[in-house]
One Martini backbone bead per residue (centre of mass of N, CA, C, O) as a GRO file, in nm:
protein
   81
    1MET     BB    1  16.492  14.477  10.426
    2LEU     BB    2  16.296  14.210  10.388
    3PHE     BB    3  16.312  13.937  10.138
    4MET     BB    4  16.090  13.732   9.904
    5SER     BB    5  16.162  13.541   9.645
    6LEU     BB    6  15.927  13.368   9.408
    7LEU     BB    7  15.976  13.094   9.173
    8SER     BB    8  15.825  13.039   8.856
    9PRO     BB    9  15.802  12.798   8.622
   10ILE     BB   10  15.919  12.921   8.265
   11GLY     BB   11  16.221  12.864   8.199
   12LYS     BB   12  16.570  12.720   8.199
   13GLY     BB   13  16.589  12.550   8.444
   14LYS     BB   14  16.908  12.427   8.484
   15GLU     BB   15  17.018  12.715   8.432
   16ALA     BB   16  16.872  12.859   8.667
   17ILE     BB   17  16.994  12.680   8.887
   18ASP     BB   18  17.295  12.770   8.832
   19TYR     BB   19  17.241  13.070   8.888
   20LEU     BB   20  17.136  13.043   9.181
   21LYS     BB   21  17.411  12.898   9.287
   22LYS     BB   22  17.583  13.192   9.180
   23LEU     BB   23  17.450  13.420   9.335
   24LYS     BB   24  17.525  13.759   9.368
   25ALA     BB   25  17.545  14.034   9.553
   26PRO     BB   26  17.461  14.362   9.510
   27ASN     BB   27  17.487  14.653   9.605
   28GLY     BB   28  17.264  14.652   9.889
   29ILE     BB   29  17.277  14.327   9.895
   30THR     BB   30  17.165  14.057  10.118
   31ILE     BB   31  17.212  13.732  10.117
   32HIS     BB   32  17.075  13.463  10.292
   33ASP     BB   33  16.930  13.252  10.091
   34VAL     BB   34  16.891  12.967   9.858
   35TYR     BB   35  16.608  12.776   9.736
   36VAL     BB   36  16.505  12.462   9.645
   37THR     BB   37  16.175  12.360   9.518
   38PHE     BB   38  15.861  12.225   9.556
   39GLY     BB   39  15.617  12.308   9.328
   40GLN     BB   40  15.492  12.606   9.244
   41TYR     BB   41  15.793  12.649   9.306
   42ASP     BB   42  16.157  12.647   9.250
   43GLY     BB   43  16.225  12.908   9.433
   44VAL     BB   44  16.430  13.091   9.699
   45VAL     BB   45  16.481  13.432   9.783
   46VAL     BB   46  16.670  13.562  10.069
   47PHE     BB   47  16.670  13.918  10.129
   48GLU     BB   48  16.828  14.231  10.160
   49ALA     BB   49  16.756  14.579  10.155
   50LEU     BB   50  16.791  14.922  10.162
   51ASN     BB   51  16.559  14.936   9.918
   52PRO     BB   52  16.305  14.893   9.710
   53LYS     BB   53  16.489  14.963   9.470
   54LYS     BB   54  16.696  14.755   9.495
   55ALA     BB   55  16.514  14.510   9.502
   56MET     BB   56  16.374  14.547   9.210
   57SER     BB   57  16.638  14.515   9.060
   58PHE     BB   58  16.730  14.249   9.151
   59VAL     BB   59  16.458  14.085   9.073
   60MET     BB   60  16.486  14.136   8.794
   61ASP     BB   61  16.738  14.002   8.719
   62ILE     BB   62  16.632  13.726   8.801
   63GLY     BB   63  16.412  13.717   8.588
   64ILE     BB   64  16.586  13.749   8.323
   65GLU     BB   65  16.798  13.507   8.376
   66THR     BB   66  16.575  13.277   8.422
   67GLY     BB   67  16.271  13.306   8.328
   68TYR     BB   68  16.113  13.387   8.558
   69ILE     BB   69  15.881  13.416   8.781
   70VAL     BB   70  15.862  13.698   9.036
   71GLU     BB   71  15.772  13.695   9.373
   72THR     BB   72  15.763  13.965   9.601
   73LEU     BB   73  15.821  13.982   9.971
   74SER     BB   74  15.761  14.122  10.243
   75ALA     BB   75  15.947  14.092  10.569
   76VAL     BB   76  15.862  14.009  10.914
   77PRO     BB   77  15.963  13.939  11.201
   78ALA     BB   78  15.728  13.852  11.447
   79LYS     BB   79  15.906  13.965  11.699
   80GLU     BB   80  15.855  14.268  11.578
   81ILE     BB   81  15.538  14.293  11.637
   0.00000   0.00000   0.00000
């Protein structure tokens, strides 16, 4: 399953960005990429998870470590619809 986590800035600023730059995938997660963005969200993490439970655990860890509000969307490639 593919997911995109949008990170809203309320947290640790530069410290959070440094964390995202070094983000490692735990077992059951494949990180496709991490983006720093301008606007409503400070970052986006695009990843795959074996199941929603793994995804939730990963997202909760990101939120705790960065202090960001994390909004996660499941994603389906348009060509698969």
